[in-house]
Amino acid sequence: MMESLPDKTFLGTSYAFSRKFNTRNLEHYWYPLWAQTLSDLVAKAPKLIVAPQFPIWFVDNHASQESLDEGDDPEDIVETAQKKQDDLGTIEVENGAVNSSFLSKSTVPEKDAKEVVVDFAIIHLTPQKNNEEWKIAEASVELLVEVKRSVSRDMEGDNLEAKVLEQLTKAQNDLKKQAAHLFLSDANKQSIQTISAAGPYWSGTIIKRADVQFTMQDLSADYEPGQGLSDTLLYWTIPVCIGSPESDVCLDIIFNEFKE
C-alpha cells in the first residue's frame, strides 16, 4: 500500500525552508506556498481568481500636462498609448485615474503611469454573456498580499518573534503604498483587505481609503483634498503561521469578507 503524501501546505513550507533548495533564504521560494494557500482559499468561489505579480497603476494628470509642457512629442505619447492598447486592451479613465474595473473606453500614455506590482492579489470577476460569448463586465481587487522572506531558520523564542515582526512591518509599509495606488486607480474603491507575510508567518488588516490620504496625496498631484493630512495608524492581527488552526480561522474570516 502506497504511503500517503503530506499535504501541500507542509510540502510548500518544507521546500521554502530547505537548506538544499533555498540556500540563500530568498522570498521567492515562499511564493509557491502562498500561491497554493490563496488558490485553496478561493477554490470553491467561481468568481474569485488569484493573480500573481499583479500591477496596479494610475495616471497623474498633472504629470501628463507637465510632460507636454516640457516638450514631449505628442506623437510619441500616442504611440506609447497605442502600444499599451495593443498589449493590454483599452483602459477606462475616470478623473485622471485608471478604473480598476478594466472596462474598455480610452487609452492613456504609459510613460506617465505610476505603478506598483503586488506579489499576489485576489480578483473578483463578473462575467456577462453577450451573443453567446462570455466576457468580463467588471473586475474588482478584493485582497492584496505582500510576501517578504522568512527569518533565519535558527531563530526561536523572543528573537524569532521580533524578527518576524520586523519583516512583517516591511510588508505592511509596502501594502500601504499599494493600497494608495489602488484607491487612486479606482475612485469607487473604499477599502481593501490585505495580508502581510514573512515566509509562512502572516498578519492582516483592512485598509480604508481614509487611512492612506497622506500617502495618496504624496503619490499624486491630482489628489488634493485638504491640508494637514496624515495616514491612520493601522492595527494588524496577531501573526499566525500557515497551516496552524489559528491561520485557518483567520483565512476563513478573510474569505467571508469577499464579494459574493
PDB file of N, CA and C in Angstrom, residues 89-191:
ATOM      1  N   GLY A  89      -5.183  45.975 -24.174  1.00  0.00           N
ATOM      2  CA  GLY A  89      -6.555  46.384 -24.432  1.00  0.00           C
ATOM      3  C   GLY A  89      -6.756  47.788 -23.904  1.00  0.00           C
ATOM      4  N   THR A  90      -7.854  48.421 -24.318  1.00  0.00           N
ATOM      5  CA  THR A  90      -8.099  49.789 -23.894  1.00  0.00           C
ATOM      6  C   THR A  90      -8.500  49.845 -22.442  1.00  0.00           C
ATOM      7  N   ILE A  91      -8.269  50.985 -21.831  1.00  0.00           N
ATOM      8  CA  ILE A  91      -8.432  51.141 -20.387  1.00  0.00           C
ATOM      9  C   ILE A  91      -9.300  52.357 -20.098  1.00  0.00           C
ATOM     10  N   GLU A  92     -10.301  52.172 -19.279  1.00  0.00           N
ATOM     11  CA  GLU A  92     -11.188  53.271 -18.931  1.00  0.00           C
ATOM     12  C   GLU A  92     -10.483  54.269 -18.040  1.00  0.00           C
ATOM     13  N   VAL A  93     -10.696  55.550 -18.301  1.00  0.00           N
ATOM     14  CA  VAL A  93     -10.109  56.605 -17.495  1.00  0.00           C
ATOM     15  C   VAL A  93     -11.217  57.437 -16.885  1.00  0.00           C
ATOM     16  N   GLU A  94     -11.116  57.680 -15.585  1.00  0.00           N
ATOM     17  CA  GLU A  94     -12.115  58.467 -14.884  1.00  0.00           C
ATOM     18  C   GLU A  94     -11.413  59.435 -13.946  1.00  0.00           C
ATOM     19  N   ASN A  95     -11.576  60.748 -14.210  1.00  0.00           N
ATOM     20  CA  ASN A  95     -10.958  61.788 -13.390  1.00  0.00           C
ATOM     21  C   ASN A  95      -9.442  61.616 -13.315  1.00  0.00           C
ATOM     22  N   GLY A  96      -8.849  61.206 -14.428  1.00  0.00           N
ATOM     23  CA  GLY A  96      -7.406  61.094 -14.477  1.00  0.00           C
ATOM     24  C   GLY A  96      -6.854  59.829 -13.874  1.00  0.00           C
ATOM     25  N   ALA A  97      -7.708  58.923 -13.412  1.00  0.00           N
ATOM     26  CA  ALA A  97      -7.239  57.685 -12.794  1.00  0.00           C
ATOM     27  C   ALA A  97      -7.789  56.496 -13.559  1.00  0.00           C
ATOM     28  N   VAL A  98      -6.972  55.461 -13.651  1.00  0.00           N
ATOM     29  CA  VAL A  98      -7.410  54.266 -14.350  1.00  0.00           C
ATOM     30  C   VAL A  98      -8.417  53.515 -13.506  1.00  0.00           C
ATOM     31  N   ASN A  99      -9.561  53.191 -14.062  1.00  0.00           N
ATOM     32  CA  ASN A  99     -10.606  52.467 -13.353  1.00  0.00           C
ATOM     33  C   ASN A  99     -10.240  50.993 -13.303  1.00  0.00           C
ATOM     34  N   SER A 100     -10.137  50.431 -12.112  1.00  0.00           N
ATOM     35  CA  SER A 100      -9.684  49.051 -11.975  1.00  0.00           C
ATOM     36  C   SER A 100     -10.730  48.035 -12.381  1.00  0.00           C
ATOM     37  N   SER A 101     -11.883  48.488 -12.876  1.00  0.00           N
ATOM     38  CA  SER A 101     -12.846  47.540 -13.427  1.00  0.00           C
ATOM     39  C   SER A 101     -12.423  47.103 -14.827  1.00  0.00           C
ATOM     40  N   PHE A 102     -11.427  47.808 -15.409  1.00  0.00           N
ATOM     41  CA  PHE A 102     -10.850  47.431 -16.693  1.00  0.00           C
ATOM     42  C   PHE A 102     -11.846  47.466 -17.848  1.00  0.00           C
ATOM     43  N   LEU A 103     -12.920  48.255 -17.753  1.00  0.00           N
ATOM     44  CA  LEU A 103     -13.850  48.372 -18.863  1.00  0.00           C
ATOM     45  C   LEU A 103     -13.210  49.215 -19.952  1.00  0.00           C
ATOM     46  N   SER A 104     -13.382  48.797 -21.220  1.00  0.00           N
ATOM     47  CA  SER A 104     -12.678  49.439 -22.322  1.00  0.00           C
ATOM     48  C   SER A 104     -13.372  50.716 -22.774  1.00  0.00           C
ATOM     49  N   LYS A 105     -12.645  51.822 -22.720  1.00  0.00           N
ATOM     50  CA  LYS A 105     -13.183  53.083 -23.207  1.00  0.00           C
ATOM     51  C   LYS A 105     -12.118  53.868 -23.962  1.00  0.00           C
ATOM     52  N   SER A 106     -10.976  54.163 -23.297  1.00  0.00           N
ATOM     53  CA  SER A 106      -9.971  55.005 -23.919  1.00  0.00           C
ATOM     54  C   SER A 106      -8.600  54.641 -23.384  1.00  0.00           C
ATOM     55  N   THR A 107      -7.576  55.172 -24.029  1.00  0.00           N
ATOM     56  CA  THR A 107      -6.207  54.841 -23.631  1.00  0.00           C
ATOM     57  C   THR A 107      -5.552  56.031 -22.947  1.00  0.00           C
ATOM     58  N   VAL A 108      -4.463  55.736 -22.236  1.00  0.00           N
ATOM     59  CA  VAL A 108      -3.702  56.779 -21.560  1.00  0.00           C
ATOM     60  C   VAL A 108      -2.226  56.572 -21.866  1.00  0.00           C
ATOM     61  N   PRO A 109      -1.410  57.636 -21.809  1.00  0.00           N
ATOM     62  CA  PRO A 109       0.017  57.476 -22.097  1.00  0.00           C
ATOM     63  C   PRO A 109       0.721  56.680 -21.009  1.00  0.00           C
ATOM     64  N   GLU A 110       1.371  55.619 -21.397  1.00  0.00           N
ATOM     65  CA  GLU A 110       2.003  54.715 -20.441  1.00  0.00           C
ATOM     66  C   GLU A 110       3.158  55.379 -19.703  1.00  0.00           C
ATOM     67  N   LYS A 111       3.844  56.318 -20.379  1.00  0.00           N
ATOM     68  CA  LYS A 111       5.051  56.892 -19.783  1.00  0.00           C
ATOM     69  C   LYS A 111       4.758  57.679 -18.513  1.00  0.00           C
ATOM     70  N   ASP A 112       3.518  58.128 -18.320  1.00  0.00           N
ATOM     71  CA  ASP A 112       3.163  58.907 -17.139  1.00  0.00           C
ATOM     72  C   ASP A 112       2.484  58.082 -16.055  1.00  0.00           C
ATOM     73  N   ALA A 113       2.378  56.793 -16.271  1.00  0.00           N
ATOM     74  CA  ALA A 113       1.716  55.935 -15.280  1.00  0.00           C
ATOM     75  C   ALA A 113       2.627  55.705 -14.083  1.00  0.00           C
ATOM     76  N   LYS A 114       2.026  55.681 -12.889  1.00  0.00           N
ATOM     77  CA  LYS A 114       2.735  55.336 -11.657  1.00  0.00           C
ATOM     78  C   LYS A 114       2.232  53.967 -11.233  1.00  0.00           C
ATOM     79  N   GLU A 115       3.147  53.014 -11.073  1.00  0.00           N
ATOM     80  CA  GLU A 115       2.761  51.615 -10.931  1.00  0.00           C
ATOM     81  C   GLU A 115       3.467  50.937  -9.766  1.00  0.00           C
ATOM     82  N   VAL A 116       2.753  50.016  -9.135  1.00  0.00           N
ATOM     83  CA  VAL A 116       3.356  49.071  -8.209  1.00  0.00           C
ATOM     84  C   VAL A 116       2.937  47.677  -8.649  1.00  0.00           C
ATOM     85  N   VAL A 117       3.755  46.701  -8.312  1.00  0.00           N
ATOM     86  CA  VAL A 117       3.423  45.308  -8.611  1.00  0.00           C
ATOM     87  C   VAL A 117       3.282  44.562  -7.290  1.00  0.00           C
ATOM     88  N   VAL A 118       2.107  44.015  -7.060  1.00  0.00           N
ATOM     89  CA  VAL A 118       1.791  43.315  -5.815  1.00  0.00           C
ATOM     90  C   VAL A 118       2.127  41.834  -5.984  1.00  0.00           C
ATOM     91  N   ASP A 119       2.682  41.224  -4.950  1.00  0.00           N
ATOM     92  CA  ASP A 119       3.050  39.811  -5.057  1.00  0.00           C
ATOM     93  C   ASP A 119       1.862  38.951  -5.463  1.00  0.00           C
ATOM     94  N   PHE A 120       0.728  39.127  -4.768  1.00  0.00           N
ATOM     95  CA  PHE A 120      -0.495  38.398  -5.121  1.00  0.00           C
ATOM     96  C   PHE A 120      -1.692  39.305  -4.883  1.00  0.00           C
ATOM     97  N   ALA A 121      -2.702  39.128  -5.718  1.00  0.00           N
ATOM     98  CA  ALA A 121      -3.995  39.766  -5.492  1.00  0.00           C
ATOM     99  C   ALA A 121      -5.073  38.722  -5.744  1.00  0.00           C
ATOM    100  N   ILE A 122      -6.186  38.882  -5.065  1.00  0.00           N
ATOM    101  CA  ILE A 122      -7.367  38.087  -5.390  1.00  0.00           C
ATOM    102  C   ILE A 122      -8.360  39.023  -6.061  1.00  0.00           C
ATOM    103  N   ILE A 123      -8.830  38.614  -7.225  1.00  0.00           N
ATOM    104  CA  ILE A 123      -9.688  39.437  -8.066  1.00  0.00           C
ATOM    105  C   ILE A 123     -11.071  38.814  -8.159  1.00  0.00           C
ATOM    106  N   HIS A 124     -12.088  39.648  -7.996  1.00  0.00           N
ATOM    107  CA  HIS A 124     -13.472  39.215  -8.207  1.00  0.00           C
ATOM    108  C   HIS A 124     -13.878  39.607  -9.623  1.00  0.00           C
ATOM    109  N   LEU A 125     -14.258  38.615 -10.425  1.00  0.00           N
ATOM    110  CA  LEU A 125     -14.652  38.842 -11.816  1.00  0.00           C
ATOM    111  C   LEU A 125     -16.158  38.677 -11.967  1.00  0.00           C
ATOM    112  N   THR A 126     -16.762  39.586 -12.721  1.00  0.00           N
ATOM    113  CA  THR A 126     -18.191  39.495 -13.020  1.00  0.00           C
ATOM    114  C   THR A 126     -18.347  39.175 -14.495  1.00  0.00           C
ATOM    115  N   PRO A 127     -18.688  37.919 -14.831  1.00  0.00           N
ATOM    116  CA  PRO A 127     -18.842  37.555 -16.244  1.00  0.00           C
ATOM    117  C   PRO A 127     -20.217  37.960 -16.770  1.00  0.00           C
ATOM    118  N   GLN A 128     -20.265  38.225 -18.059  1.00  0.00           N
ATOM    119  CA  GLN A 128     -21.519  38.585 -18.707  1.00  0.00           C
ATOM    120  C   GLN A 128     -21.552  37.943 -20.084  1.00  0.00           C
ATOM    121  N   LYS A 129     -22.686  37.374 -20.436  1.00  0.00           N
ATOM    122  CA  LYS A 129     -22.806  36.680 -21.716  1.00  0.00           C
ATOM    123  C   LYS A 129     -23.501  37.574 -22.729  1.00  0.00           C
ATOM    124  N   ASN A 130     -22.810  37.833 -23.841  1.00  0.00           N
ATOM    125  CA  ASN A 130     -23.357  38.625 -24.937  1.00  0.00           C
ATOM    126  C   ASN A 130     -23.220  37.848 -26.237  1.00  0.00           C
ATOM    127  N   ASN A 131     -24.361  37.630 -26.876  1.00  0.00           N
ATOM    128  CA  ASN A 131     -24.346  36.919 -28.170  1.00  0.00           C
ATOM    129  C   ASN A 131     -23.590  35.598 -28.085  1.00  0.00           C
ATOM    130  N   GLU A 132     -23.923  34.836 -27.049  1.00  0.00           N
ATOM    131  CA  GLU A 132     -23.342  33.503 -26.842  1.00  0.00           C
ATOM    132  C   GLU A 132     -21.860  33.526 -26.480  1.00  0.00           C
ATOM    133  N   GLU A 133     -21.320  34.693 -26.188  1.00  0.00           N
ATOM    134  CA  GLU A 133     -19.899  34.798 -25.837  1.00  0.00           C
ATOM    135  C   GLU A 133     -19.761  35.410 -24.438  1.00  0.00           C
ATOM    136  N   TRP A 134     -18.963  34.744 -23.603  1.00  0.00           N
ATOM    137  CA  TRP A 134     -18.724  35.244 -22.249  1.00  0.00           C
ATOM    138  C   TRP A 134     -17.620  36.294 -22.260  1.00  0.00           C
ATOM    139  N   LYS A 135     -17.900  37.402 -21.589  1.00  0.00           N
ATOM    140  CA  LYS A 135     -16.899  38.443 -21.409  1.00  0.00           C
ATOM    141  C   LYS A 135     -16.922  38.899 -19.947  1.00  0.00           C
ATOM    142  N   ILE A 136     -15.836  39.564 -19.536  1.00  0.00           N
ATOM    143  CA  ILE A 136     -15.770  40.088 -18.178  1.00  0.00           C
ATOM    144  C   ILE A 136     -16.318  41.508 -18.170  1.00  0.00           C
ATOM    145  N   ALA A 137     -17.408  41.708 -17.433  1.00  0.00           N
ATOM    146  CA  ALA A 137     -18.036  43.025 -17.357  1.00  0.00           C
ATOM    147  C   ALA A 137     -17.369  43.905 -16.316  1.00  0.00           C
ATOM    148  N   GLU A 138     -16.954  43.305 -15.195  1.00  0.00           N
ATOM    149  CA  GLU A 138     -16.305  44.062 -14.132  1.00  0.00           C
ATOM    150  C   GLU A 138     -15.238  43.207 -13.476  1.00  0.00           C
ATOM    151  N   ALA A 139     -14.236  43.878 -12.927  1.00  0.00           N
ATOM    152  CA  ALA A 139     -13.183  43.202 -12.160  1.00  0.00           C
ATOM    153  C   ALA A 139     -12.837  44.065 -10.966  1.00  0.00           C
ATOM    154  N   SER A 140     -12.816  43.458  -9.793  1.00  0.00           N
ATOM    155  CA  SER A 140     -12.573  44.207  -8.565  1.00  0.00           C
ATOM    156  C   SER A 140     -11.516  43.507  -7.721  1.00  0.00           C
ATOM    157  N   VAL A 141     -10.532  44.268  -7.252  1.00  0.00           N
ATOM    158  CA  VAL A 141      -9.495  43.716  -6.388  1.00  0.00           C
ATOM    159  C   VAL A 141     -10.068  43.540  -4.986  1.00  0.00           C
ATOM    160  N   GLU A 142      -9.968  42.332  -4.433  1.00  0.00           N
ATOM    161  CA  GLU A 142     -10.536  42.025  -3.122  1.00  0.00           C
ATOM    162  C   GLU A 142      -9.481  41.837  -2.035  1.00  0.00           C
ATOM    163  N   LEU A 143      -8.250  41.505  -2.428  1.00  0.00           N
ATOM    164  CA  LEU A 143      -7.195  41.235  -1.441  1.00  0.00           C
ATOM    165  C   LEU A 143      -5.836  41.519  -2.056  1.00  0.00           C
ATOM    166  N   LEU A 144      -4.966  42.163  -1.267  1.00  0.00           N
ATOM    167  CA  LEU A 144      -3.572  42.366  -1.645  1.00  0.00           C
ATOM    168  C   LEU A 144      -2.688  41.591  -0.680  1.00  0.00           C
ATOM    169  N   VAL A 145      -1.679  40.901  -1.232  1.00  0.00           N
ATOM    170  CA  VAL A 145      -0.770  40.086  -0.408  1.00  0.00           C
ATOM    171  C   VAL A 145       0.672  40.456  -0.746  1.00  0.00           C
ATOM    172  N   GLU A 146       1.420  40.863   0.251  1.00  0.00           N
ATOM    173  CA  GLU A 146       2.831  41.187   0.072  1.00  0.00           C
ATOM    174  C   GLU A 146       3.664  40.207   0.892  1.00  0.00           C
ATOM    175  N   VAL A 147       4.596  39.518   0.226  1.00  0.00           N
ATOM    176  CA  VAL A 147       5.389  38.468   0.859  1.00  0.00           C
ATOM    177  C   VAL A 147       6.845  38.904   0.970  1.00  0.00           C
ATOM    178  N   LYS A 148       7.396  38.812   2.163  1.00  0.00           N
ATOM    179  CA  LYS A 148       8.825  39.026   2.391  1.00  0.00           C
ATOM    180  C   LYS A 148       9.469  37.686   2.771  1.00  0.00           C
ATOM    181  N   ARG A 149      10.775  37.642   2.705  1.00  0.00           N
ATOM    182  CA  ARG A 149      11.466  36.398   3.053  1.00  0.00           C
ATOM    183  C   ARG A 149      11.259  36.061   4.518  1.00  0.00           C
ATOM    184  N   SER A 150      11.405  34.801   4.838  1.00  0.00           N
ATOM    185  CA  SER A 150      11.254  34.374   6.220  1.00  0.00           C
ATOM    186  C   SER A 150      12.494  34.755   7.027  1.00  0.00           C
ATOM    187  N   VAL A 151      12.372  34.656   8.311  1.00  0.00           N
ATOM    188  CA  VAL A 151      13.514  34.930   9.190  1.00  0.00           C
ATOM    189  C   VAL A 151      14.460  33.734   9.174  1.00  0.00           C
ATOM    190  N   SER A 152      15.592  33.880   9.814  1.00  0.00           N
ATOM    191  CA  SER A 152      16.579  32.804   9.868  1.00  0.00           C
ATOM    192  C   SER A 152      15.974  31.528  10.451  1.00  0.00           C
ATOM    193  N   ARG A 153      16.336  30.414   9.871  1.00  0.00           N
ATOM    194  CA  ARG A 153      15.803  29.115  10.303  1.00  0.00           C
ATOM    195  C   ARG A 153      16.189  28.774  11.739  1.00  0.00           C
ATOM    196  N   ASP A 154      17.279  29.377  12.223  1.00  0.00           N
ATOM    197  CA  ASP A 154      17.799  29.019  13.537  1.00  0.00           C
ATOM    198  C   ASP A 154      17.203  29.848  14.677  1.00  0.00           C
ATOM    199  N   MET A 155      16.391  30.819  14.358  1.00  0.00           N
ATOM    200  CA  MET A 155      15.848  31.686  15.403  1.00  0.00           C
ATOM    201  C   MET A 155      14.698  31.021  16.140  1.00  0.00           C
ATOM    202  N   GLU A 156      14.563  31.387  17.400  1.00  0.00           N
ATOM    203  CA  GLU A 156      13.460  30.869  18.205  1.00  0.00           C
ATOM    204  C   GLU A 156      13.181  31.834  19.346  1.00  0.00           C
ATOM    205  N   GLY A 157      12.056  31.634  20.006  1.00  0.00           N
ATOM    206  CA  GLY A 157      11.710  32.445  21.166  1.00  0.00           C
ATOM    207  C   GLY A 157      11.488  33.908  20.835  1.00  0.00           C
ATOM    208  N   ASP A 158      11.939  34.792  21.729  1.00  0.00           N
ATOM    209  CA  ASP A 158      11.733  36.226  21.567  1.00  0.00           C
ATOM    210  C   ASP A 158      12.432  36.773  20.327  1.00  0.00           C
ATOM    211  N   ASN A 159      13.604  36.230  20.019  1.00  0.00           N
ATOM    212  CA  ASN A 159      14.324  36.673  18.824  1.00  0.00           C
ATOM    213  C   ASN A 159      13.522  36.377  17.561  1.00  0.00           C
ATOM    214  N   LEU A 160      12.896  35.206  17.512  1.00  0.00           N
ATOM    215  CA  LEU A 160      12.068  34.833  16.368  1.00  0.00           C
ATOM    216  C   LEU A 160      10.901  35.806  16.229  1.00  0.00           C
ATOM    217  N   GLU A 161      10.217  36.062  17.326  1.00  0.00           N
ATOM    218  CA  GLU A 161       9.048  36.947  17.294  1.00  0.00           C
ATOM    219  C   GLU A 161       9.433  38.348  16.842  1.00  0.00           C
ATOM    220  N   ALA A 162      10.552  38.856  17.341  1.00  0.00           N
ATOM    221  CA  ALA A 162      10.987  40.209  16.993  1.00  0.00           C
ATOM    222  C   ALA A 162      11.333  40.316  15.513  1.00  0.00           C
ATOM    223  N   LYS A 163      12.024  39.315  14.988  1.00  0.00           N
ATOM    224  CA  LYS A 163      12.431  39.345  13.587  1.00  0.00           C
ATOM    225  C   LYS A 163      11.232  39.158  12.653  1.00  0.00           C
ATOM    226  N   VAL A 164      10.269  38.327  13.066  1.00  0.00           N
ATOM    227  CA  VAL A 164       9.054  38.158  12.271  1.00  0.00           C
ATOM    228  C   VAL A 164       8.315  39.495  12.172  1.00  0.00           C
ATOM    229  N   LEU A 165       8.174  40.179  13.295  1.00  0.00           N
ATOM    230  CA  LEU A 165       7.500  41.478  13.296  1.00  0.00           C
ATOM    231  C   LEU A 165       8.256  42.489  12.438  1.00  0.00           C
ATOM    232  N   GLU A 166       9.560  42.411  12.451  1.00  0.00           N
ATOM    233  CA  GLU A 166      10.370  43.319  11.637  1.00  0.00           C
ATOM    234  C   GLU A 166      10.097  43.093  10.153  1.00  0.00           C
ATOM    235  N   GLN A 167      10.050  41.832   9.734  1.00  0.00           N
ATOM    236  CA  GLN A 167       9.783  41.521   8.332  1.00  0.00           C
ATOM    237  C   GLN A 167       8.343  41.877   7.955  1.00  0.00           C
ATOM    238  N   LEU A 168       7.414  41.602   8.856  1.00  0.00           N
ATOM    239  CA  LEU A 168       6.014  41.931   8.574  1.00  0.00           C
ATOM    240  C   LEU A 168       5.830  43.437   8.415  1.00  0.00           C
ATOM    241  N   THR A 169       6.549  44.213   9.209  1.00  0.00           N
ATOM    242  CA  THR A 169       6.443  45.669   9.106  1.00  0.00           C
ATOM    243  C   THR A 169       6.871  46.160   7.724  1.00  0.00           C
ATOM    244  N   LYS A 170       7.908  45.549   7.180  1.00  0.00           N
ATOM    245  CA  LYS A 170       8.339  45.911   5.826  1.00  0.00           C
ATOM    246  C   LYS A 170       7.216  45.649   4.821  1.00  0.00           C
ATOM    247  N   ALA A 171       6.569  44.498   4.929  1.00  0.00           N
ATOM    248  CA  ALA A 171       5.464  44.165   4.026  1.00  0.00           C
ATOM    249  C   ALA A 171       4.294  45.122   4.236  1.00  0.00           C
ATOM    250  N   GLN A 172       4.028  45.490   5.484  1.00  0.00           N
ATOM    251  CA  GLN A 172       2.910  46.382   5.788  1.00  0.00           C
ATOM    252  C   GLN A 172       3.130  47.777   5.218  1.00  0.00           C
ATOM    253  N   ASN A 173       4.354  48.256   5.257  1.00  0.00           N
ATOM    254  CA  ASN A 173       4.657  49.552   4.661  1.00  0.00           C
ATOM    255  C   ASN A 173       4.442  49.525   3.155  1.00  0.00           C
ATOM    256  N   ASP A 174       4.824  48.425   2.522  1.00  0.00           N
ATOM    257  CA  ASP A 174       4.590  48.284   1.082  1.00  0.00           C
ATOM    258  C   ASP A 174       3.097  48.234   0.778  1.00  0.00           C
ATOM    259  N   LEU A 175       2.340  47.542   1.621  1.00  0.00           N
ATOM    260  CA  LEU A 175       0.904  47.414   1.388  1.00  0.00           C
ATOM    261  C   LEU A 175       0.188  48.759   1.490  1.00  0.00           C
ATOM    262  N   LYS A 176       0.641  49.641   2.356  1.00  0.00           N
ATOM    263  CA  LYS A 176       0.051  50.976   2.431  1.00  0.00           C
ATOM    264  C   LYS A 176       0.189  51.698   1.090  1.00  0.00           C
ATOM    265  N   LYS A 177       1.354  51.617   0.483  1.00  0.00           N
ATOM    266  CA  LYS A 177       1.566  52.256  -0.818  1.00  0.00           C
ATOM    267  C   LYS A 177       0.751  51.568  -1.911  1.00  0.00           C
ATOM    268  N   GLN A 178       0.680  50.246  -1.829  1.00  0.00           N
ATOM    269  CA  GLN A 178      -0.099  49.512  -2.830  1.00  0.00           C
ATOM    270  C   GLN A 178      -1.584  49.848  -2.723  1.00  0.00           C
ATOM    271  N   ALA A 179      -2.084  49.943  -1.504  1.00  0.00           N
ATOM    272  CA  ALA A 179      -3.483  50.314  -1.299  1.00  0.00           C
ATOM    273  C   ALA A 179      -3.740  51.725  -1.816  1.00  0.00           C
ATOM    274  N   ALA A 180      -2.808  52.642  -1.573  1.00  0.00           N
ATOM    275  CA  ALA A 180      -2.963  54.010  -2.072  1.00  0.00           C
ATOM    276  C   ALA A 180      -3.021  54.029  -3.597  1.00  0.00           C
ATOM    277  N   HIS A 181      -2.173  53.245  -4.252  1.00  0.00           N
ATOM    278  CA  HIS A 181      -2.226  53.128  -5.712  1.00  0.00           C
ATOM    279  C   HIS A 181      -3.593  52.610  -6.153  1.00  0.00           C
ATOM    280  N   LEU A 182      -4.101  51.617  -5.432  1.00  0.00           N
ATOM    281  CA  LEU A 182      -5.397  51.046  -5.786  1.00  0.00           C
ATOM    282  C   LEU A 182      -6.504  52.089  -5.673  1.00  0.00           C
ATOM    283  N   PHE A 183      -6.518  52.849  -4.600  1.00  0.00           N
ATOM    284  CA  PHE A 183      -7.549  53.867  -4.409  1.00  0.00           C
ATOM    285  C   PHE A 183      -7.436  54.976  -5.450  1.00  0.00           C
ATOM    286  N   LEU A 184      -6.220  55.304  -5.854  1.00  0.00           N
ATOM    287  CA  LEU A 184      -6.032  56.319  -6.888  1.00  0.00           C
ATOM    288  C   LEU A 184      -6.433  55.795  -8.265  1.00  0.00           C
ATOM    289  N   SER A 185      -6.360  54.487  -8.451  1.00  0.00           N
ATOM    290  CA  SER A 185      -6.740  53.900  -9.742  1.00  0.00           C
ATOM    291  C   SER A 185      -8.236  53.654  -9.838  1.00  0.00           C
ATOM    292  N   ASP A 186      -8.915  53.623  -8.704  1.00  0.00           N
ATOM    293  CA  ASP A 186     -10.355  53.334  -8.690  1.00  0.00           C
ATOM    294  C   ASP A 186     -11.032  54.258  -7.683  1.00  0.00           C
ATOM    295  N   ALA A 187     -11.689  55.288  -8.199  1.00  0.00           N
ATOM    296  CA  ALA A 187     -12.306  56.298  -7.340  1.00  0.00           C
ATOM    297  C   ALA A 187     -13.432  55.728  -6.491  1.00  0.00           C
ATOM    298  N   ASN A 188     -13.966  54.572  -6.870  1.00  0.00           N
ATOM    299  CA  ASN A 188     -15.093  53.980  -6.138  1.00  0.00           C
ATOM    300  C   ASN A 188     -14.658  53.005  -5.049  1.00  0.00           C
ATOM    301  N   LYS A 189     -13.382  52.643  -5.037  1.00  0.00           N
ATOM    302  CA  LYS A 189     -12.898  51.676  -4.062  1.00  0.00           C
ATOM    303  C   LYS A 189     -12.698  52.359  -2.709  1.00  0.00           C
ATOM    304  N   GLN A 190     -13.347  51.842  -1.658  1.00  0.00           N
ATOM    305  CA  GLN A 190     -13.293  52.473  -0.352  1.00  0.00           C
ATOM    306  C   GLN A 190     -12.426  51.721   0.657  1.00  0.00           C
ATOM    307  N   SER A 191     -12.180  50.434   0.427  1.00  0.00           N
ATOM    308  CA  SER A 191     -11.368  49.654   1.368  1.00  0.00           C
ATOM    309  C   SER A 191     -10.823  48.429   0.666  1.00  0.00           C
TER     310      SER A 191
END
